[in-house]
Each structure stands twice: as structure tokens, then as C-alpha cells.
XYZ file of C-alpha atoms in Angstrom:
542
model
C -61.018 180.545 60.770
C -64.685 179.677 61.096
C -67.138 181.008 58.505
C -70.888 181.615 58.685
C -73.448 183.610 56.788
C -74.643 185.399 59.920
C -72.777 185.904 63.194
C -75.018 186.933 66.110
C -73.307 188.151 69.276
C -75.775 187.785 72.136
C -78.432 185.258 73.093
C -81.300 187.357 74.461
C -84.683 187.761 72.813
C -83.328 189.929 69.986
C -80.601 187.455 69.061
C -82.828 184.391 69.356
C -85.582 185.989 67.268
C -83.170 186.916 64.504
C -81.515 183.491 64.518
C -84.819 181.681 64.082
C -86.028 184.113 61.412
C -82.995 183.664 59.137
C -81.922 180.065 59.842
C -84.076 178.495 57.155
C -81.954 180.215 54.496
C -78.648 181.031 56.216
C -75.942 179.322 58.255
C -75.979 181.055 61.644
C -73.546 181.225 64.550
C -75.102 182.423 67.832
C -72.583 183.424 70.514
C -73.330 183.580 74.241
C -70.900 184.741 76.932
C -72.187 182.084 79.297
C -75.161 179.864 78.556
C -77.887 180.856 76.139
C -80.154 181.421 79.140
C -77.946 184.124 80.688
C -79.409 187.380 79.385
C -81.413 190.366 80.551
C -84.341 189.049 78.496
C -84.425 185.935 80.657
C -84.773 188.143 83.760
C -87.618 190.288 82.384
C -90.692 189.960 84.582
C -93.343 192.354 83.305
C -94.229 191.463 79.741
C -94.543 192.691 76.160
C -96.463 195.838 75.241
C -98.707 195.389 72.213
C -102.164 196.470 71.081
C -104.178 193.263 71.363
C -107.794 194.241 72.000
C -110.423 196.588 70.600
C -110.390 198.934 73.599
C -106.826 199.941 72.739
C -105.302 201.472 69.601
C -101.989 201.802 67.793
C -102.269 205.581 68.116
C -102.653 205.325 71.902
C -99.576 203.104 72.166
C -97.601 205.515 70.004
C -98.722 208.495 72.059
C -97.834 206.815 75.362
C -94.369 206.010 73.986
C -93.816 209.554 72.737
C -94.894 211.079 76.057
C -92.538 208.824 78.018
C -89.699 209.593 75.578
C -89.875 213.325 76.398
C -89.578 214.566 72.833
C -86.659 212.405 71.697
C -88.465 209.392 70.210
C -88.201 208.865 66.471
C -91.839 209.064 65.361
C -91.397 206.765 62.361
C -89.620 204.073 64.382
C -92.208 204.338 67.150
C -94.987 203.742 64.637
C -93.101 200.855 63.046
C -92.697 199.082 66.380
C -96.261 199.709 67.572
C -97.760 198.534 64.287
C -95.793 195.281 64.333
C -96.580 194.471 67.967
C -99.504 192.170 67.380
C -97.858 190.050 64.675
C -94.718 189.495 66.760
C -96.760 188.451 69.794
C -98.806 186.093 67.603
C -95.526 184.600 66.348
C -94.464 183.908 69.935
C -97.817 182.255 70.630
C -97.342 180.070 67.536
C -93.870 179.157 68.815
C -95.472 177.949 72.044
C -94.840 180.693 74.618
C -97.265 180.014 77.534
C -98.722 183.477 78.113
C -101.143 183.865 81.042
C -104.797 183.558 80.128
C -107.854 185.101 81.763
C -109.421 183.163 84.627
C -112.420 182.236 82.437
C -110.085 181.321 79.543
C -111.748 183.972 77.353
C -108.400 185.263 76.130
C -104.990 186.379 77.298
C -104.700 188.429 80.471
C -103.378 191.928 79.823
C -101.938 194.041 82.610
C -101.152 197.748 82.772
C -97.864 199.379 83.703
C -96.632 202.888 84.426
C -97.039 205.339 81.534
C -99.554 203.185 79.644
C -103.089 204.473 79.062
C -104.520 200.979 78.527
C -104.054 197.393 79.599
C -101.787 196.109 76.837
C -99.046 194.095 78.542
C -99.245 190.413 77.638
C -97.270 188.323 80.095
C -96.471 184.854 81.418
C -97.269 185.395 85.112
C -94.344 187.466 86.453
C -91.609 185.658 84.516
C -92.357 186.600 80.909
C -88.762 186.872 79.807
C -87.936 183.430 81.160
C -90.923 181.856 79.402
C -90.056 183.460 76.065
C -86.327 182.778 76.415
C -86.810 179.097 77.231
C -89.240 178.564 74.372
C -87.033 180.160 71.723
C -83.732 178.866 73.114
C -84.994 175.271 72.897
C -85.804 175.800 69.221
C -82.461 177.467 68.526
C -80.535 174.602 70.115
C -82.355 172.058 67.940
C -82.118 173.957 64.643
C -79.717 172.286 62.177
C -78.578 175.607 60.644
C -77.720 177.310 63.934
C -74.468 176.666 65.739
C -74.505 177.857 69.348
C -71.193 178.859 70.925
C -71.652 179.149 74.684
C -68.955 180.423 77.057
C -67.504 182.613 74.298
C -67.075 186.380 74.565
C -66.446 188.716 71.646
C -63.125 190.540 71.946
C -63.485 192.948 69.034
C -65.047 193.310 65.631
C -62.931 192.696 62.541
C -63.248 195.475 59.969
C -61.838 195.814 56.487
C -59.177 198.136 57.890
C -58.005 195.530 60.416
C -58.043 192.818 57.779
C -56.060 194.900 55.314
C -58.693 194.769 52.570
C -60.448 197.557 50.714
C -63.589 199.066 52.211
C -65.054 199.902 55.614
C -67.146 196.783 56.155
C -67.493 194.623 59.246
C -66.197 191.167 58.327
C -66.645 189.219 61.573
C -65.223 189.143 65.084
C -62.585 187.686 67.367
C -64.049 185.453 70.082
C -62.393 184.279 73.291
C -63.272 180.699 74.197
C -63.532 180.936 77.982
C -63.078 177.182 78.329
C -59.787 176.855 76.443
C -58.548 180.440 76.756
C -57.948 180.569 72.994
C -59.071 183.349 70.645
C -60.807 182.190 67.473
C -61.467 184.135 64.297
C -65.020 184.092 62.924
C -65.853 185.487 59.486
C -69.403 186.355 58.501
C -71.227 188.171 55.735
C -73.372 189.897 58.349
C -72.498 190.460 61.991
C -75.229 191.404 64.459
C -74.667 192.931 67.880
C -77.396 191.770 70.247
C -75.271 192.008 73.368
C -77.723 193.788 75.672
C -77.142 196.711 78.003
C -74.516 197.976 80.413
C -76.173 197.875 83.830
C -73.059 196.427 85.475
C -71.360 199.796 85.100
C -73.369 200.729 88.221
C -73.069 199.392 91.752
C -76.785 198.580 92.022
C -78.506 197.088 89.008
C -81.322 194.739 88.089
C -79.204 193.344 85.236
C -77.379 190.000 85.126
C -73.585 189.908 85.365
C -73.231 189.659 81.576
C -74.617 193.192 81.013
C -71.252 194.887 80.486
C -71.888 197.009 77.386
C -69.737 194.844 75.107
C -71.546 195.618 71.854
C -71.548 199.374 72.418
C -67.829 199.425 73.226
C -66.877 197.224 70.266
C -68.968 199.214 67.807
C -67.483 202.478 69.091
C -63.934 201.151 68.698
C -64.818 200.013 65.165
C -65.982 203.515 64.211
C -69.733 203.572 64.847
C -71.539 206.510 66.354
C -73.414 206.184 69.633
C -76.374 208.257 70.777
C -78.270 209.243 73.928
C -75.974 207.347 76.278
C -76.846 209.664 79.170
C -80.344 208.201 79.424
C -79.951 205.345 81.893
C -83.235 204.085 83.247
C -83.212 203.359 86.950
C -85.966 200.928 87.829
C -87.788 202.331 90.860
C -88.288 199.037 92.645
C -85.394 196.637 93.131
C -85.715 194.369 96.171
C -83.736 195.785 99.098
C -82.257 192.936 101.106
C -78.646 191.940 101.890
C -79.221 188.487 100.391
C -81.091 189.665 97.292
C -78.812 190.250 94.327
C -80.335 192.281 91.497
C -83.873 191.025 92.059
C -86.496 193.164 90.357
C -89.955 193.881 91.738
C -91.905 194.127 88.504
C -93.608 197.263 87.233
C -96.729 195.130 87.074
C -96.992 195.151 90.885
C -97.766 198.866 90.689
C -99.892 198.228 87.609
C -102.060 195.870 89.654
C -102.544 198.332 92.508
C -99.292 198.260 94.472
C -98.747 201.434 96.548
C -95.425 203.028 97.447
C -95.091 203.887 101.135
C -92.595 205.371 103.560
C -91.476 203.247 106.538
C -94.349 204.712 108.597
C -96.884 203.575 105.985
C -97.528 206.997 104.426
C -97.984 207.170 100.658
C -95.779 209.743 98.913
C -96.239 209.425 95.152
C -99.406 211.597 94.943
C -97.288 214.515 96.200
C -94.818 214.058 93.337
C -97.053 213.367 90.327
C -100.778 213.268 89.615
C -100.354 209.787 88.112
C -98.987 208.627 91.482
C -97.662 205.026 91.335
C -98.497 204.784 87.615
C -96.179 207.634 86.626
C -93.307 206.737 84.259
C -90.251 205.110 85.784
C -88.020 208.188 85.779
C -90.588 210.144 87.798
C -91.049 207.334 90.316
C -87.302 206.662 90.639
C -86.541 210.345 91.315
C -89.385 210.536 93.830
C -88.020 207.530 95.745
C -84.480 208.929 95.564
C -85.765 212.280 96.893
C -87.649 210.710 99.789
C -84.726 208.478 100.769
C -82.244 211.364 100.804
C -84.629 213.796 102.470
C -85.494 211.417 105.309
C -82.212 209.534 105.563
C -83.897 206.162 105.026
C -82.391 203.095 103.377
C -85.425 202.110 101.335
C -89.133 202.607 100.748
C -91.843 199.955 100.489
C -94.253 198.739 97.856
C -97.467 197.412 99.351
C -99.916 195.103 97.577
C -101.349 193.457 100.698
C -104.780 194.947 100.009
C -105.159 192.508 97.093
C -106.460 188.985 97.851
C -103.748 186.412 98.536
C -104.941 184.221 95.645
C -104.607 187.175 93.267
C -101.047 187.866 94.426
C -100.013 184.215 94.198
C -101.425 183.800 90.674
C -100.057 187.075 89.291
C -96.678 187.233 91.040
C -95.562 183.679 91.878
C -91.853 184.338 91.211
C -91.778 187.480 93.340
C -93.760 185.712 96.074
C -91.380 182.750 96.174
C -88.238 184.858 96.227
C -89.540 187.165 98.947
C -90.688 184.203 101.050
C -87.162 182.767 100.833
C -86.035 186.002 102.497
C -88.771 185.950 105.126
C -91.095 188.480 103.469
C -94.700 187.383 102.940
C -95.930 189.851 100.325
C -99.551 188.892 100.966
C -99.155 190.354 104.469
C -96.071 192.582 104.378
C -94.885 195.431 102.151
C -91.738 194.819 100.102
C -88.605 196.925 100.801
C -87.344 198.462 97.542
C -84.734 200.883 96.184
C -84.026 202.188 92.652
C -81.362 200.384 90.601
C -79.843 200.784 87.138
C -82.109 198.883 84.785
C -81.951 199.840 81.104
C -79.828 201.832 78.641
C -82.046 203.893 76.343
C -79.093 204.962 74.215
C -76.569 202.857 72.362
C -75.211 202.196 68.884
C -76.936 204.410 66.326
C -78.977 202.448 63.816
C -81.477 203.178 61.094
C -85.043 201.854 61.049
C -83.916 198.340 60.117
C -81.025 198.002 62.538
C -78.109 198.943 60.247
C -75.150 200.709 61.869
C -72.547 203.016 60.315
C -70.470 199.989 59.211
C -71.738 197.987 56.218
C -72.358 194.401 57.278
C -72.888 195.322 60.941
C -76.320 195.487 62.613
C -77.346 196.228 66.185
C -80.598 195.171 67.823
C -82.094 195.138 71.300
C -80.782 197.143 74.231
C -77.340 197.643 72.706
C -78.883 199.721 69.903
C -80.298 203.225 69.797
C -83.096 202.893 67.272
C -84.948 206.029 68.329
C -87.833 204.151 69.945
C -87.154 204.985 73.573
C -86.058 208.606 73.365
C -85.190 210.043 76.769
C -87.089 207.379 78.713
C -88.289 203.891 77.784
C -91.953 203.115 78.245
C -92.424 199.978 80.339
C -92.475 196.670 78.407
C -91.483 198.269 75.101
C -88.035 196.657 75.362
C -88.995 193.055 74.605
C -91.269 194.378 71.871
C -88.343 196.240 70.298
C -86.239 193.042 70.394
C -88.935 191.151 68.515
C -89.674 193.792 65.907
C -86.066 194.640 65.095
C -85.044 190.990 65.148
C -87.681 190.496 62.474
C -86.726 193.625 60.481
C -83.014 192.789 60.439
C -83.837 189.239 59.357
C -85.805 190.589 56.393
C -82.914 192.837 55.370
C -80.310 190.074 55.698
C -82.392 187.699 53.580
C -82.459 190.304 50.823
C -78.648 190.325 50.641
C -76.917 188.018 48.155
C -74.885 185.154 49.606
C -71.175 185.602 48.861
C -67.857 184.145 50.084
C -66.346 185.481 53.298
C -63.026 187.319 53.268
C -59.938 185.576 54.605
C -59.244 187.186 57.973
C -56.050 187.482 60.041
C -55.643 185.396 63.156
C -55.357 186.892 66.628
C -51.712 187.632 67.432
C -50.495 186.881 70.963
C -46.824 186.720 70.099
C -45.925 189.817 72.126
C -47.967 189.281 75.279
C -47.517 187.113 78.382
C -49.703 185.689 81.133
C -50.687 188.235 83.771
C -48.667 187.933 86.968
C -51.661 189.101 89.031
C -55.210 190.238 88.282
C -55.989 192.297 91.384
C -56.091 195.402 89.181
C -59.149 194.013 87.380
C -61.179 193.339 90.538
C -60.130 196.613 92.175
C -60.859 198.752 89.103
C -64.220 197.070 88.510
C -65.293 197.823 92.086
C -64.047 201.417 91.973
C -65.746 202.113 88.642
C -69.145 200.842 89.723
C -69.065 202.800 92.972
C -68.153 206.191 91.555
C -70.574 205.751 88.645
C -73.345 205.151 91.188
C -72.336 208.148 93.298
C -71.478 210.624 90.524
C -73.528 209.561 87.480
C -76.701 208.257 89.099
C -80.324 209.370 89.244
C -79.474 213.015 90.019
C -76.336 214.547 88.482
C -74.223 217.709 88.672
C -71.497 218.988 86.376
C -68.961 218.712 89.184
C -69.852 215.065 89.837
C -69.624 214.246 86.128
C -66.197 215.847 85.850
C -64.974 213.882 88.851
C -66.212 210.676 87.261
C -64.520 211.511 83.962
C -61.215 212.194 85.680
C -61.326 208.797 87.357
C -62.293 207.056 84.120
C -59.393 208.677 82.245
C -56.918 207.369 84.794
C -58.404 203.882 84.977
C -58.592 203.517 81.201
C -54.881 204.239 80.918
C -54.092 201.576 83.527
C -56.364 198.990 81.921
C -55.063 199.768 78.431
C -51.515 199.082 79.587
C -52.636 195.794 81.164
C -54.566 194.854 78.003
C -51.551 195.621 75.805
C -49.070 193.471 77.708
C -50.954 190.425 78.987
C -53.145 187.700 77.557
C -56.778 188.617 77.668
C -59.424 187.101 79.930
C -63.197 187.386 80.150
C -62.944 189.748 83.131
C -60.408 191.980 81.398
C -62.527 192.234 78.252
C -65.605 193.151 80.280
C -63.728 195.732 82.338
C -62.263 197.328 79.229
C -65.733 197.566 77.723
C -67.322 198.913 80.916
C -64.741 201.685 81.160
C -65.424 202.653 77.563
C -69.177 202.679 78.085
C -68.832 204.624 81.336
C -66.879 207.286 79.482
C -69.548 207.495 76.776
C -72.272 207.865 79.411
C -70.415 210.647 81.222
C -69.457 212.544 78.065
C -73.023 212.344 76.783
C -74.350 213.623 80.123
C -71.897 216.524 80.037
C -73.114 217.451 76.551
C -76.738 217.815 77.691
C -77.306 221.188 79.344
C -80.877 220.522 80.447
C -82.951 217.992 82.379
C -84.979 215.696 80.174
C -86.406 212.240 80.730
C -83.926 210.058 82.590
C -81.195 212.717 82.699
C -81.689 215.106 85.617
C -79.061 217.759 86.348
C -79.166 220.085 89.329
C -77.112 222.589 87.337
C -79.588 222.537 84.434
C -82.966 221.698 86.028
C -85.136 223.028 83.170
C -86.007 221.316 79.901
C -85.085 223.157 76.708
C -87.773 223.932 74.144
C -86.061 221.861 71.447
C -85.295 218.150 71.884
C -81.925 217.269 70.341
C -80.300 213.805 70.494
C -76.781 213.511 71.891
C -74.576 211.960 69.216
C -70.909 211.082 69.775
C -68.656 210.353 66.803
C -65.474 208.310 67.350
C -63.404 209.829 64.528
C -62.755 213.211 66.164
C -62.905 211.784 69.667
C -60.071 209.274 69.338
C -57.554 211.653 67.774
C -57.895 213.795 70.887
C -57.813 210.801 73.224
C -54.671 209.359 71.666
C -52.834 212.644 72.041
C -53.985 212.963 75.634
C -52.955 209.464 76.750
C -50.186 208.701 74.281
C -51.965 205.454 73.494
C -50.667 203.050 70.889
C -52.608 200.461 68.962
C -52.836 197.062 70.623
C -51.365 193.920 69.048
C -51.102 194.124 65.298
C -52.813 191.262 63.532
C -51.676 189.229 60.582
């Protein structure tokens, strides 16, 4: 058994920030499913929203966030995040993040994105996430108090109940070493889920392959509540090309004047919203989805050719290079785009400093539902949330006394064997992602949701049987988690009898007068599920 003060599952901006903030006083273990660089944060193009000049204000940022969130944002959390924006950005600058400066070097260049009333997005060209990730990851790798475990995936959390000790605390986690195939036991005084989102539950997504909802599924199985899982943000503009996998065309392209056009060159956004291309993402995504279905077209186009070539090359070098590799010169040609699953606004319920329902367990970043995003995330608030809550959780952890870790049981594989074939994993993964896209996508109906739930019920039974009888693998763990998250998304969507923010139902097209979060509690849910499926607990430990 390995022991640390703090165990951080996930290596995106939230996890890296927390690790660096606590490492001076705590022994930290940072776990990454692949390399530290494989995270949604590393793929983020746009930037970080923060009030950084006198023309803007904290109140304006708060108001923009509340409007985008369609009544479901937590006002206190929204204020907390907005008020800490500047100090977290200044910390990144001190750490050496190379943000883009103005042409005359008078300050940092700020761009504007959909839903924002001011220019407040600080960025590093069009690869902000990569710049921040590389800067912090280099420091994490060199820090003497941080051990980095790459190519390890968390299997499940270890609670007091599992360990056979008194209490309801989270005591650590089981990790699968993907190199050796062995499961190791890690004990920690505090465990932090920073595992990112669940975009891979959908067929088309801007997320990396590691975005499989692991933290949400593990927390749910351990007894934590989840909230607002129906609010999946579909980014309006993912590059549409057979050779382009999950490549995002940044919100900043529209912020800098990019226009959405039909194949014949006609603009269509002014007919859908008075804010046109600068409307929030849910509005733009639904408009594109409507136009594609109405006209039977495969994609629409975003056109920024009216800007000077030098401007495009300096502001969007990554997008320019990738499109040129595919034969698209964005200085002369519009970019073909389609919506794709991008961000989970819901997740594990936390309080205003990242604490979950289990003592000793925190959740930060996209895996958490802090109340900031409500029914729709405002562009570039995600990296900001990672920074602020990474900092807030660090403060809370450093206030806790250091104490010995509990002795934990080892992972028991005495009653399982090697799988004879794994075709069920690949087939189920493909089936899940396709019916989630078709039935639980941008526009939903009760009938589609019920169909999806029926399929999930059947697949979960099959995967549970496989999980119970064979040694686990990375793909099996991810599939198990994706099925759990898919079920939570569908059940949350079925609970909401209205259309609000990112959840649009043809059966309930109007928005109710009162905004109520969707909260699912595992205690009642699992007693019903067990009776329905006749499930038994997996391998006993000890």
C-alpha cells in the first residue's frame, strides 16, 4: 500500500493547480490515465475569462455568467469565481505562462467570446490550454514533494465501508497500472477528483479520449450525489472533415468577427438570435442543428476571410496549421463545422470549496458541479473555475491536521480470470456513443430518452457480468464508467420537464418560472437498481 497526504486523480489544470498549491506542505500523488499532458485542459484553445482592465467589472462578469446559466447558477459561487479571476491569472503569469500581448506591447491582448459583454479573455494565441498545461506540468514533474503516476487509471474509491472501519470517509483509491496490469492500493488523507468530463459518451466530441466520466461514476458508486447532468454543452463549431478527429474551432474565431454561413454563403444566425454569432453556445449549437436538419446538409461554415491574413495567422496559428494540413486555407476559405459534445455543466455536487458528500473527498474542474455554470457554461469560465477551485481546495486541505492513513485492504482478484475475448467492450462502446448522440443530443424527446435508457439498462447488465468475472482493463473501466454516466445524463434529462439552457425537449419546449437543479441521490437509486437487475457486489476485498 502506498501512502500520501493528498491523492489527486487527474492531471488537467485543476489537478496541476492544486498539486502546486499544496506541495510545499504536503506529500502529493498526482495520477494521470496516460501522460500528464493528456487532458481536456491541454486541448483548450480560447482562454481564461477574468476581469483584467478598467473598462470591465466584476459585476458585468457575474451578470454575463448568470444570464448564460439560465437561472441555475449559484450566485455566491459565481461571485467567488469572478472575484478571484485576476489573482489566479496573475499567478499563472508569475509561473511563466506566455500569454499573448498587444501588438504595441502595452499589455495583454484580451479577446471576446459569445455571451460576454466585454473583452476579458486572456489567451496564448489559440492554444491557451496547451501553454498553461505545459508550464504547470513542467513544474509538477520537477517538484520534490509530488509523485506523478502516469499510465494509471483509478478503478474505484476506497471508503470506510469498503475498508471495514468506522465512518463514511474516503480513504484513498485503487489504481490500475496500465503498464503492468496490476492494481495498487493508495491511501490518502484527502482524495481529489479532477478527472475532467465525459464527452466520450457521445459519438462526436471535442474532448480527448480520456474524457470518460471516471470521477463522476466513482463518486456516484461511493455514495455522492450528482447534479444537473442533463446539461451537456455542445460546442457549435467542431471541424468537419473525415481526417479531423475532435478538432475544435475556437469560440474566439466568432469573437474576432467570424460569421456562420450556409453552403451558399448566406448568414443565418441573425434570424435565430439578435446577438447573432456572439450568442451563447447553446443558442448557436441549436441554430446550426436546426439549419442542418431543415436543409439536409452535412455541415455549415464559419468564415473569417474578411480579416487580414496577418491577423488570422497571429491570432489563430494552431487552427490555421491544422486546416492547412487538410487543404483548407482559412485566410481564403470558410471552415466546415458541426456541433459536437464539448463540456459537462453538471457533475459531482460540491460546496463552495470543492467538498463532496464524503469527508476526505473533493471534486474540482469539469467533474464537479459547483453551481458556477448553471444550465449553460459561459465561454472560457471553465479554465477559470479550475484555477479558483484548485486554489480554494488547497486552502482547505492545508487547514486540515496531518494524521496517519488507515490501513486499507488490497484488491482481490482471486475469483476472476483473464477475459477470453474483449469484443463486447469495443461493440458496447460504439453502440453507446451512437445512441447517445441520436437520442440524447442537442434536441431531445421523452421517447428518445426512454429508448436510450432501455439500451443502457441492458448494456450495464452485460458489462457488470463481464466486470465481475474477468480481470479488469483500462477499456473495461472506462466503459463501465461511461455507461454509468450515460444513465445519469438520461435520468436527469427525464426529470426535467422543461427546456432550459443546454437541455431542449420537444415535449416540454417552454421554460418554467422557477429554476430548480436536478439532483440524483444514489441511496434510493441503487436499492431499486439492484432489485431490477439482481446485481451482486463485485469482488469482496480484504
